[in-house]
XYZ file of C-alpha atoms in Angstrom:
682
model
C 65.907 -92.440 -21.181
C 64.642 -95.792 -22.547
C 61.072 -95.883 -23.308
C 60.774 -99.014 -24.804
C 63.089 -103.286 -24.470
C 63.016 -105.563 -26.677
C 61.982 -109.238 -26.289
C 66.311 -110.541 -26.309
C 67.779 -110.934 -22.966
C 71.249 -109.113 -23.101
C 73.844 -109.105 -20.208
C 70.947 -107.035 -18.298
C 68.006 -109.051 -18.007
C 66.242 -107.539 -15.416
C 66.245 -103.251 -14.159
C 64.820 -100.178 -15.664
C 66.950 -100.811 -19.276
C 66.161 -104.573 -19.366
C 63.332 -106.629 -18.879
C 61.161 -108.038 -16.201
C 57.927 -109.604 -15.767
C 56.100 -111.513 -18.134
C 58.435 -109.938 -20.893
C 61.073 -111.581 -19.828
C 59.837 -114.858 -19.529
C 58.823 -114.794 -22.679
C 62.319 -113.452 -23.995
C 63.572 -116.498 -21.868
C 61.647 -118.731 -24.239
C 62.695 -117.464 -27.071
C 66.227 -117.719 -26.307
C 65.175 -121.699 -25.954
C 63.917 -121.168 -29.556
C 60.522 -121.843 -28.037
C 57.841 -120.104 -30.782
C 56.479 -116.862 -29.051
C 54.481 -113.422 -30.194
C 56.312 -111.094 -31.364
C 57.040 -107.467 -29.624
C 58.343 -105.888 -26.966
C 57.832 -104.021 -23.812
C 57.847 -100.353 -22.582
C 59.756 -99.696 -19.839
C 59.640 -98.237 -16.118
C 61.142 -95.603 -17.621
C 57.957 -94.479 -18.919
C 56.001 -95.137 -15.610
C 58.668 -92.630 -13.258
C 57.759 -89.739 -16.426
C 54.220 -90.180 -15.943
C 54.107 -90.632 -12.413
C 57.213 -89.526 -11.092
C 57.128 -89.726 -7.351
C 55.175 -92.002 -5.592
C 54.968 -91.959 -1.564
C 55.840 -95.363 -0.011
C 52.580 -96.628 1.670
C 52.959 -97.719 4.746
C 49.240 -98.547 5.298
C 45.916 -98.488 3.262
C 43.450 -96.504 4.578
C 40.748 -93.401 3.364
C 43.477 -90.989 2.663
C 45.985 -93.233 0.858
C 42.618 -94.172 -1.317
C 42.304 -91.118 -2.141
C 46.321 -90.238 -2.977
C 45.549 -93.437 -5.139
C 42.926 -91.960 -6.990
C 44.986 -88.880 -7.875
C 48.238 -90.676 -8.555
C 46.054 -92.977 -11.481
C 44.158 -89.861 -11.760
C 47.592 -88.161 -12.532
C 48.914 -90.959 -14.566
C 45.739 -91.246 -17.290
C 46.474 -87.240 -17.697
C 49.482 -86.237 -17.615
C 51.288 -86.715 -21.838
C 53.580 -88.978 -22.882
C 56.923 -88.194 -23.110
C 58.393 -86.052 -26.135
C 59.234 -88.847 -29.087
C 57.458 -91.959 -27.353
C 54.176 -91.938 -29.221
C 56.113 -91.727 -32.524
C 58.301 -94.378 -31.639
C 55.068 -96.778 -30.365
C 53.734 -96.585 -34.199
C 56.549 -96.985 -35.103
C 57.252 -100.275 -33.574
C 53.554 -101.393 -33.750
C 53.673 -100.980 -37.157
C 57.405 -103.332 -37.949
C 55.314 -105.790 -35.530
C 53.099 -105.804 -38.258
C 49.360 -106.623 -36.375
C 46.032 -106.399 -36.311
C 45.868 -106.489 -32.908
C 47.354 -107.007 -29.994
C 48.219 -108.532 -25.925
C 48.749 -104.923 -23.570
C 50.192 -107.586 -20.826
C 51.221 -106.398 -17.482
C 55.101 -107.129 -16.989
C 55.924 -105.778 -14.125
C 59.058 -106.441 -12.061
C 57.286 -107.497 -8.536
C 55.354 -110.536 -10.396
C 55.621 -114.144 -12.022
C 58.675 -114.742 -9.298
C 58.136 -117.925 -6.651
C 55.842 -116.733 -3.672
C 54.384 -113.765 -5.682
C 52.346 -114.553 -8.597
C 50.558 -111.303 -8.255
C 48.179 -113.737 -10.738
C 45.224 -111.543 -12.244
C 46.245 -108.935 -9.569
C 47.703 -105.997 -11.803
C 45.912 -105.519 -15.324
C 45.666 -107.179 -18.827
C 44.054 -106.067 -22.150
C 43.457 -108.442 -25.122
C 42.678 -107.898 -28.995
C 43.602 -103.857 -28.517
C 43.520 -102.618 -31.935
C 47.189 -100.747 -32.058
C 45.031 -97.100 -31.957
C 44.515 -98.565 -28.640
C 47.307 -99.300 -27.510
C 48.429 -96.166 -25.434
C 45.109 -95.880 -24.280
C 45.001 -100.172 -22.239
C 49.673 -98.827 -21.558
C 48.094 -95.820 -18.982
C 44.944 -98.887 -17.487
C 48.187 -101.343 -16.790
C 50.915 -98.926 -14.875
C 47.499 -97.734 -13.495
C 46.491 -100.932 -12.343
C 49.730 -100.676 -10.117
C 48.360 -98.404 -7.530
C 45.186 -99.609 -7.378
C 43.908 -100.972 -4.104
C 43.728 -104.472 -4.789
C 47.196 -104.098 -5.763
C 49.079 -101.848 -3.377
C 47.626 -104.324 -0.606
C 48.832 -107.739 -2.301
C 52.310 -105.617 -3.027
C 52.378 -104.091 1.102
C 51.146 -108.111 2.395
C 54.675 -109.457 0.409
C 56.433 -106.439 2.595
C 57.489 -104.799 -0.863
C 56.491 -100.567 -1.579
C 54.180 -100.106 -5.113
C 55.200 -98.826 -8.589
C 59.071 -99.587 -6.192
C 59.960 -102.191 -8.726
C 60.663 -101.669 -12.680
C 57.269 -101.101 -13.872
C 57.072 -102.830 -17.601
C 54.801 -103.436 -20.180
C 54.467 -105.707 -22.463
C 53.348 -105.434 -25.740
C 52.743 -108.746 -28.324
C 50.649 -109.622 -31.558
C 47.372 -110.869 -29.957
C 46.944 -114.581 -31.461
C 43.380 -115.912 -30.956
C 44.044 -119.368 -31.925
C 42.081 -122.348 -31.920
C 42.961 -123.215 -28.970
C 44.511 -122.088 -25.031
C 45.114 -122.513 -22.412
C 48.062 -123.714 -19.230
C 50.353 -125.850 -18.558
C 52.233 -127.431 -15.426
C 54.587 -129.208 -13.960
C 56.445 -130.132 -10.481
C 59.308 -132.296 -11.215
C 59.738 -133.189 -7.514
C 55.869 -133.949 -7.065
C 54.017 -134.686 -10.635
C 54.477 -137.599 -12.740
C 54.319 -136.253 -15.648
C 53.190 -132.441 -17.246
C 49.423 -131.450 -16.962
C 48.046 -129.405 -19.257
C 44.821 -127.732 -19.393
C 42.530 -126.104 -22.222
C 40.605 -122.693 -21.734
C 38.989 -123.205 -25.361
C 39.194 -125.407 -28.364
C 41.016 -128.967 -27.609
C 44.699 -130.581 -28.717
C 45.715 -133.753 -30.611
C 47.279 -136.435 -28.299
C 50.780 -135.266 -30.604
C 49.734 -131.661 -29.289
C 49.597 -132.546 -26.307
C 52.580 -134.078 -26.096
C 54.411 -131.671 -28.081
C 53.457 -129.259 -24.946
C 54.333 -131.629 -22.338
C 58.008 -132.332 -23.776
C 58.888 -128.302 -23.716
C 57.428 -128.142 -20.303
C 59.003 -130.868 -19.197
C 62.628 -129.409 -20.270
C 62.156 -125.897 -19.613
C 60.989 -127.277 -15.839
C 64.575 -129.631 -15.252
C 66.458 -125.907 -15.589
C 64.200 -124.334 -13.797
C 62.320 -126.205 -11.558
C 58.201 -126.063 -10.906
C 57.200 -124.186 -13.835
C 54.088 -122.717 -15.407
C 53.249 -121.700 -19.115
C 50.191 -119.677 -20.614
C 50.139 -121.239 -24.500
C 47.553 -120.859 -27.490
C 47.160 -122.711 -30.832
C 47.349 -120.286 -33.384
C 47.193 -121.642 -37.264
C 47.824 -125.323 -36.222
C 51.125 -124.714 -34.062
C 51.798 -123.919 -30.430
C 53.212 -120.832 -29.334
C 54.384 -119.863 -26.522
C 53.238 -116.751 -24.725
C 53.743 -116.462 -20.818
C 56.745 -118.975 -17.852
C 56.363 -118.567 -14.311
C 56.987 -120.077 -11.290
C 54.743 -123.236 -10.054
C 53.504 -123.824 -6.436
C 51.934 -126.902 -6.930
C 49.384 -127.601 -4.371
C 49.966 -129.576 -1.082
C 49.412 -133.161 -1.476
C 45.811 -134.220 -0.763
C 45.251 -136.999 1.666
C 42.088 -138.616 1.377
C 38.989 -137.383 3.551
C 38.348 -138.835 7.101
C 35.477 -138.440 6.264
C 34.520 -140.865 3.645
C 35.793 -143.728 5.862
C 32.064 -144.580 6.930
C 30.723 -145.351 2.500
C 31.992 -147.941 0.453
C 34.775 -146.888 -2.350
C 31.110 -146.455 -4.402
C 29.314 -143.775 -2.413
C 32.576 -142.086 -2.787
C 32.094 -140.698 -6.307
C 31.313 -136.992 -5.664
C 27.843 -137.372 -7.909
C 27.161 -139.197 -4.661
C 26.681 -138.305 -1.834
C 27.444 -134.270 -1.911
C 28.274 -131.354 0.935
C 25.304 -129.603 1.997
C 27.562 -126.779 2.370
C 25.419 -124.348 1.532
C 22.476 -125.221 4.845
C 25.294 -126.327 7.116
C 29.243 -125.535 6.373
C 29.995 -126.295 10.027
C 30.263 -129.484 11.957
C 27.094 -131.175 12.611
C 27.218 -131.610 17.062
C 25.835 -135.096 18.293
C 22.262 -133.904 19.160
C 22.233 -132.930 15.859
C 23.274 -135.611 13.883
C 21.197 -137.848 15.680
C 18.066 -135.820 14.775
C 19.468 -136.144 11.175
C 19.334 -140.164 11.562
C 16.028 -140.339 12.806
C 14.155 -138.070 10.113
C 16.176 -140.236 7.901
C 14.480 -142.896 8.936
C 11.334 -142.328 9.465
C 10.781 -139.549 6.447
C 10.427 -140.041 3.316
C 11.349 -136.194 1.292
C 12.844 -137.730 -1.550
C 16.734 -137.593 -0.545
C 18.697 -139.508 1.990
C 20.528 -138.004 4.618
C 23.681 -138.981 6.773
C 26.772 -136.758 7.908
C 29.998 -137.568 7.851
C 33.331 -136.125 9.783
C 30.810 -134.406 11.043
C 28.813 -132.965 8.210
C 25.384 -132.902 6.925
C 25.628 -134.766 3.093
C 23.004 -136.226 0.764
C 21.886 -138.043 -1.832
C 18.841 -138.598 -4.521
C 19.600 -142.069 -4.833
C 18.003 -144.786 -2.902
C 14.861 -141.855 -2.101
C 11.527 -142.372 -1.861
C 9.032 -138.990 -3.072
C 5.748 -138.581 -0.513
C 3.143 -137.856 -3.560
C 3.486 -134.291 -5.529
C 1.272 -131.422 -4.196
C 0.444 -129.138 -6.341
C 2.196 -125.505 -6.995
C -1.706 -123.746 -7.169
C -1.806 -125.583 -3.107
C 1.272 -124.772 -1.622
C -0.163 -122.275 0.380
C -3.048 -123.665 1.831
C -1.114 -126.835 2.345
C 1.067 -124.623 3.884
C -1.327 -123.085 6.537
C -3.305 -126.366 7.410
C 0.519 -126.802 8.636
C 1.258 -124.832 10.147
C -1.978 -124.848 11.867
C -1.999 -128.689 13.095
C 2.275 -128.457 14.036
C 1.424 -124.615 16.157
C -2.245 -126.567 17.609
C 0.607 -129.369 19.388
C 2.935 -127.527 20.696
C 0.776 -125.091 22.364
C -0.178 -129.016 23.270
C 3.493 -129.764 24.703
C 4.356 -128.615 28.516
C 7.266 -125.702 28.704
C 9.686 -128.523 28.930
C 8.207 -131.427 27.169
C 8.901 -135.392 27.154
C 11.890 -136.232 24.474
C 9.424 -138.300 22.583
C 7.065 -135.373 23.004
C 9.212 -133.395 21.089
C 10.915 -134.993 18.435
C 7.065 -136.280 17.984
C 5.732 -133.482 17.136
C 9.500 -132.626 15.059
C 8.234 -135.379 12.133
C 5.042 -134.187 11.776
C 6.403 -130.962 10.805
C 9.529 -132.217 9.356
C 7.921 -134.627 6.144
C 5.486 -132.726 5.157
C 8.127 -129.540 4.858
C 11.070 -131.388 2.773
C 8.901 -133.788 0.896
C 5.588 -131.915 0.106
C 6.062 -128.100 0.706
C 9.436 -127.606 -1.096
C 9.246 -129.981 -3.753
C 5.618 -127.774 -4.773
C 8.018 -124.417 -4.396
C 10.000 -125.359 -6.364
C 7.990 -126.308 -8.840
C 6.725 -122.738 -9.206
C 9.612 -121.305 -9.555
C 11.274 -124.111 -11.952
C 7.660 -123.277 -14.094
C 8.136 -119.602 -13.632
C 11.628 -119.988 -15.703
C 9.789 -122.614 -17.820
C 7.408 -120.426 -19.396
C 10.319 -117.337 -19.869
C 12.194 -119.259 -21.996
C 9.336 -120.315 -23.781
C 7.592 -117.653 -24.205
C 9.946 -114.204 -23.243
C 13.936 -115.666 -23.742
C 14.726 -112.303 -23.110
C 12.956 -111.738 -19.388
C 15.460 -114.773 -18.213
C 17.444 -112.247 -16.620
C 14.323 -109.974 -14.714
C 13.776 -113.736 -12.641
C 15.588 -112.141 -9.538
C 13.671 -108.495 -10.355
C 10.764 -110.240 -10.685
C 10.687 -112.541 -7.625
C 11.604 -109.370 -5.705
C 9.827 -107.145 -3.438
C 7.974 -109.742 -1.401
C 6.029 -109.841 1.292
C 7.632 -112.095 3.563
C 9.163 -113.070 6.821
C 12.254 -112.061 5.869
C 10.969 -108.557 4.684
C 9.455 -108.846 8.539
C 12.624 -109.970 10.171
C 14.271 -107.121 8.351
C 12.181 -104.277 8.953
C 11.661 -105.098 12.654
C 15.968 -105.346 12.672
C 15.492 -101.877 11.850
C 13.700 -100.595 14.222
C 15.971 -101.904 17.130
C 18.776 -100.063 15.512
C 16.164 -96.857 16.253
C 16.733 -95.791 20.599
C 12.442 -94.801 20.705
C 11.265 -98.210 19.239
C 13.605 -100.475 20.307
C 12.617 -102.853 23.356
C 8.842 -102.399 21.660
C 10.686 -104.208 18.375
C 12.712 -106.351 20.015
C 9.772 -107.698 21.916
C 7.724 -108.246 18.381
C 10.828 -109.819 17.180
C 11.501 -112.675 19.874
C 7.704 -113.118 19.994
C 7.523 -114.061 15.335
C 11.301 -114.681 15.321
C 11.901 -115.731 19.151
C 13.131 -120.089 18.367
C 15.526 -118.953 15.661
C 18.876 -119.879 15.792
C 21.820 -118.643 13.125
C 22.634 -122.049 12.327
C 20.186 -125.231 11.683
C 21.698 -126.914 14.851
C 19.108 -127.714 17.914
C 22.806 -127.140 20.266
C 23.059 -123.440 19.482
C 20.786 -121.275 21.531
C 17.316 -119.281 20.036
C 17.358 -115.816 19.859
C 14.583 -116.576 22.723
C 17.429 -116.964 25.264
C 19.975 -115.128 23.892
C 18.514 -111.936 22.584
C 21.130 -109.685 23.549
C 22.199 -111.545 19.729
C 19.251 -109.036 17.854
C 21.877 -106.319 19.301
C 21.711 -104.374 15.656
C 22.822 -101.268 14.833
C 21.059 -99.531 11.785
C 21.464 -99.743 8.284
C 22.924 -97.268 5.965
C 20.056 -95.989 3.497
C 18.774 -99.083 1.559
C 19.093 -98.724 -2.170
C 15.770 -98.287 -4.373
C 13.342 -102.000 -4.071
C 13.539 -103.407 -7.435
C 10.399 -102.917 -9.099
C 8.472 -106.686 -9.973
C 5.207 -104.807 -10.905
C 7.252 -102.560 -14.448
C 9.060 -105.689 -14.514
C 5.981 -107.329 -15.362
C 4.071 -106.003 -17.243
C 6.613 -105.416 -19.623
C 6.209 -109.211 -20.107
C 2.791 -109.082 -20.414
C 2.364 -106.171 -23.101
C 4.842 -108.884 -24.745
C 2.634 -112.024 -25.141
C -0.047 -112.367 -27.396
C -3.203 -112.047 -25.556
C -3.839 -114.941 -24.936
C -0.923 -115.967 -22.756
C -0.928 -112.993 -20.483
C -3.776 -114.747 -17.932
C -1.358 -117.735 -17.258
C 1.759 -115.546 -17.747
C 0.279 -113.965 -14.291
C -0.630 -116.701 -12.693
C 2.539 -117.990 -12.584
C 3.726 -115.655 -11.746
C 1.823 -115.289 -8.786
C 2.753 -118.883 -7.991
C 6.733 -117.772 -7.935
C 6.043 -114.846 -5.567
C 3.583 -117.046 -3.581
C 6.972 -119.863 -2.961
C 9.403 -116.970 -1.604
C 6.775 -116.102 0.900
C 6.134 -119.225 1.416
C 9.986 -120.849 1.648
C 10.566 -118.715 4.504
C 7.421 -119.681 6.104
C 8.837 -123.072 6.008
C 11.948 -122.179 7.110
C 10.401 -120.253 10.501
C 7.469 -123.357 10.843
C 11.000 -125.496 11.042
C 12.513 -123.641 13.951
C 9.704 -123.918 15.355
C 9.542 -127.379 15.684
C 13.441 -128.149 16.305
C 12.948 -125.671 18.871
C 10.843 -127.865 20.512
C 13.045 -130.153 20.473
C 16.340 -128.339 22.350
C 13.739 -127.296 24.915
C 13.343 -130.878 26.002
C 17.433 -131.444 25.263
C 18.029 -128.521 28.033
C 15.298 -129.571 30.272
C 17.022 -132.915 30.054
C 20.563 -131.876 30.729
C 19.893 -129.863 33.882
C 18.334 -133.067 35.098
C 21.290 -134.646 34.181
C 23.414 -132.511 35.646
C 21.266 -132.290 39.394
C 22.451 -136.235 39.330
C 25.778 -135.350 38.398
C 26.070 -137.158 35.227
C 26.482 -133.951 33.493
C 28.768 -130.875 33.969
C 26.825 -128.568 32.345
C 23.056 -129.140 31.278
C 24.764 -127.802 27.618
C 27.401 -131.690 27.736
C 23.973 -133.385 27.049
C 24.140 -132.283 22.995
C 27.396 -133.669 22.416
C 26.054 -137.629 23.741
C 23.853 -139.117 20.915
C 20.713 -139.108 20.758
C 20.118 -142.500 20.314
C 21.467 -142.754 24.100
C 19.597 -139.530 25.630
C 17.077 -140.877 24.290
C 17.084 -144.366 26.288
C 18.325 -142.300 28.964
C 15.336 -140.598 28.850
C 13.488 -143.284 29.355
C 15.466 -144.989 32.338
C 16.833 -147.714 29.287
C 20.327 -146.617 29.482
C 20.826 -145.696 33.370
C 24.663 -146.953 33.261
C 26.023 -145.425 30.508
C 29.295 -143.365 31.247
C 28.188 -140.090 29.724
C 30.491 -137.701 31.196
C 33.257 -139.751 28.975
C 30.301 -139.834 25.950
C 29.962 -135.809 25.972
C 34.040 -135.478 25.828
C 34.105 -137.696 22.988
C 31.310 -135.908 21.231
C 32.835 -132.504 21.670
C 35.960 -133.773 20.842
C 34.749 -135.557 17.301
C 33.135 -131.903 16.634
C 36.800 -129.978 17.360
C 38.338 -132.601 15.464
C 35.497 -132.485 12.353
C 36.501 -129.017 12.552
C 40.127 -129.116 11.572
C 39.055 -131.510 9.088
C 35.694 -130.104 6.028
C 35.395 -131.910 3.142
C 37.350 -130.470 -0.192
C 36.738 -127.321 -1.652
C 38.435 -125.644 -3.826
C 41.297 -123.348 -2.531
C 42.812 -120.203 -3.435
C 44.561 -119.605 -6.363
C 47.359 -117.608 -3.841
C 48.235 -117.194 -1.017
C 47.330 -113.344 -0.641
C 44.840 -112.702 -2.910
C 41.383 -114.712 -3.219
C 39.122 -113.435 -5.941
C 35.204 -113.801 -5.732
C 32.492 -111.885 -7.357
C 32.565 -108.718 -5.645
C 29.420 -106.372 -5.150
C 31.243 -102.629 -5.522
C 32.758 -100.277 -2.653
C 36.106 -101.212 -0.929
C 37.252 -101.457 3.060
C 39.463 -102.171 5.578
C 39.110 -104.131 8.934
C 40.453 -107.083 11.399
C 39.107 -110.312 10.117
C 36.487 -112.130 12.752
C 35.442 -115.718 11.797
C 32.088 -116.497 11.678
C 30.296 -117.727 15.265
C 27.049 -118.214 15.546
C 25.193 -116.473 17.633
C 28.183 -114.107 18.873
C 27.956 -110.265 17.807
C 30.036 -109.213 15.333
C 32.166 -105.915 15.604
C 30.566 -103.123 13.865
C 34.564 -102.525 12.373
C 35.168 -106.382 11.799
C 35.614 -107.575 8.346
C 32.756 -110.693 8.573
C 34.231 -113.988 6.795
C 31.947 -117.260 6.942
C 31.554 -120.008 4.563
C 28.254 -119.288 4.152
C 25.620 -116.802 5.731
C 22.036 -117.407 6.591
C 19.156 -115.548 5.754
C 17.178 -115.287 9.013
C 20.707 -114.216 10.571
C 21.829 -111.117 7.379
C 19.896 -108.508 8.773
C 21.428 -109.163 12.392
C 24.806 -108.858 10.746
C 26.825 -105.478 10.880
C 29.853 -105.453 9.842
C 32.591 -103.270 7.893
C 32.850 -105.942 5.088
C 32.059 -109.043 4.227
C 33.623 -112.414 2.267
C 31.730 -115.906 2.335
C 33.621 -118.735 0.492
C 30.146 -119.540 -1.304
C 27.677 -117.824 -2.776
C 26.879 -115.793 -6.477
C 25.794 -112.317 -6.897
C 21.931 -113.187 -6.757
C 22.656 -114.980 -3.486
C 21.530 -114.071 0.248
C 24.418 -112.034 1.447
C 24.724 -110.598 -2.176
C 22.032 -109.268 -2.373
C 21.997 -107.913 1.383
C 24.527 -106.648 0.541
C 24.165 -104.097 -2.122
C 20.537 -103.521 -0.835
C 23.002 -102.559 3.050
C 25.539 -100.855 1.085
C 27.966 -103.185 3.001
C 31.456 -104.145 0.742
C 30.830 -108.060 0.945
C 33.121 -110.294 -1.494
C 31.083 -113.875 -1.801
C 32.345 -116.860 -3.556
C 35.861 -116.308 -2.396
C 36.629 -119.894 -2.576
C 39.456 -120.859 -0.179
C 38.954 -117.932 2.506
C 37.941 -119.287 5.913
C 40.706 -121.807 5.112
C 43.325 -118.713 4.392
C 41.952 -116.000 7.063
C 42.293 -115.623 10.359
C 40.496 -113.725 13.855
C 42.316 -111.033 13.325
C 44.410 -110.314 9.855
C 44.056 -107.236 8.111
C 42.229 -107.496 5.004
C 41.406 -105.419 2.501
C 37.732 -106.570 0.695
C 37.216 -104.560 -2.774
C 34.008 -105.629 -3.962
C 34.647 -103.696 -7.316
C 37.388 -106.137 -8.258
C 36.440 -109.253 -6.699
C 39.353 -109.827 -4.738
C 40.295 -110.204 -1.028
C 43.303 -109.539 -0.047
C 45.228 -110.653 3.130
C 47.067 -106.732 4.572
C 48.209 -108.992 7.831
C 48.074 -111.141 10.306
């Protein structure tokens, strides 16, 4: 049995007795007289001795998960082969380094089309006494659910090919990074730094070395470190350059100066999908008549905003926000009550404007100021409590908690009808997304079909967190602390309530458009009443007043539908996934396997599906039942992650590129422990 392999190429440079993966690439770099760290490799024979039998795996299921857990436990506890530890100690001593890098070097990674970037474990800055344990953990990572899923997705059996572990001197260095060059599509090598910096001469040296490698091996990516003033190569692997980018069509309406990403920003967190022609018209209408501190426009079908050229209304003190909202809400409700069930379009738009500017121009800035004041107070007086901000703002009785309670009650058959009635009475004017073309829950109550959630996690104890802060403050600051915290907690509740009020006002516009659409169908000018949402709002307003009697509404509606479909296939630029088979994000814990269901607002998701979305709104989250959730955007403290943890649904958020990569019916593993999404098959 061969325990170790030297980092040099022989007649055999691949196989159990040769080299594989990163070890092989390091040996090839050294053979070209490029500087590499001293080290050696643990061979696949050692893995075979620790875990001699890994039965073929056809799919991942609960039984497979249990088997993998058993295999990893066996691998971590099986005694080393006789003589291994002594030789390991001897080789570590021969390298003579104070610490080591212990890295996966599997035959099935770092190859073209199968890079497995980040799928397997590697450890840095490991002391000699910790190398044994690190080697075991690297081996065990080949049997982790995400790694097994990745292997199966690429048509290989887990642990079937040689599993080496590369051990080399750890070089902390003054700088480190990566570099890539694809001669066919790049003019010059791309050199990046994760830490530290390089001077021009060092960049040129690295670029020249990489160009020489790429001329022999094709597109190549390397990892490097600057150690004691010299560049050292740590790894080389095939590089798959991104597809050539083309200018986004949505920027065509902007000047060259406006195309700077710092000017116009895609509002993907609120409207990740293309807007209907009607909603685009509502945006333009509100932007024309309201001052809210930002300008808005629709580019390529998507909602964008900028602060340049915007004029804000007078500031509202945060302490007046609650009274202001109460007064505004009463005034809006009074105006809504005076509208008939099918209001005239101009009357509905008038009520919408009446609510829109104070909500977004006065109330929301005041709420943001209340939150900012809480953060500023802690930064000045007790910075250690900043990490407690999510807890301090938790447990607020709000419309969000009402939604959650009613959604849970709807899952209990004894109270389902009563809970549904209460839900629709309060939240029936809401819709899954902020587009006037989307049916409200009152129109489609079947969208409220839910199942009982798992036991909710214990509520975050904000009172305990507040008491800890108060105890650390001087007596003169404690009353100010209570007031500042209360203002922020009030802002949490008002932040949910203003969404509700906005939905109420927009629902009136929708009712007006639906009424007009039905009349136009009766007149033969539209095929379906909802076609009215695909006609530009300016034309619809003119039709409503009789000023556009000759407009070809059928053609305009067809154009609107065609434009919206085209926009879905041409979204604004976003960060792509780094690997075609695995997508990384932030995991909330747990793991699940299921078929992908791409999010379609208003449609029910199968409880066994993996829901994949650009983003999800807090109003729809309590109504969603899914086996797992994956979102392109978001972080561990955002709505999706927080509710997923509470309901114990496995989720990976901030998985950039998931929506572009995954299609309906794809079988995926969502590993919320590792923050990894792996496509298992189409």
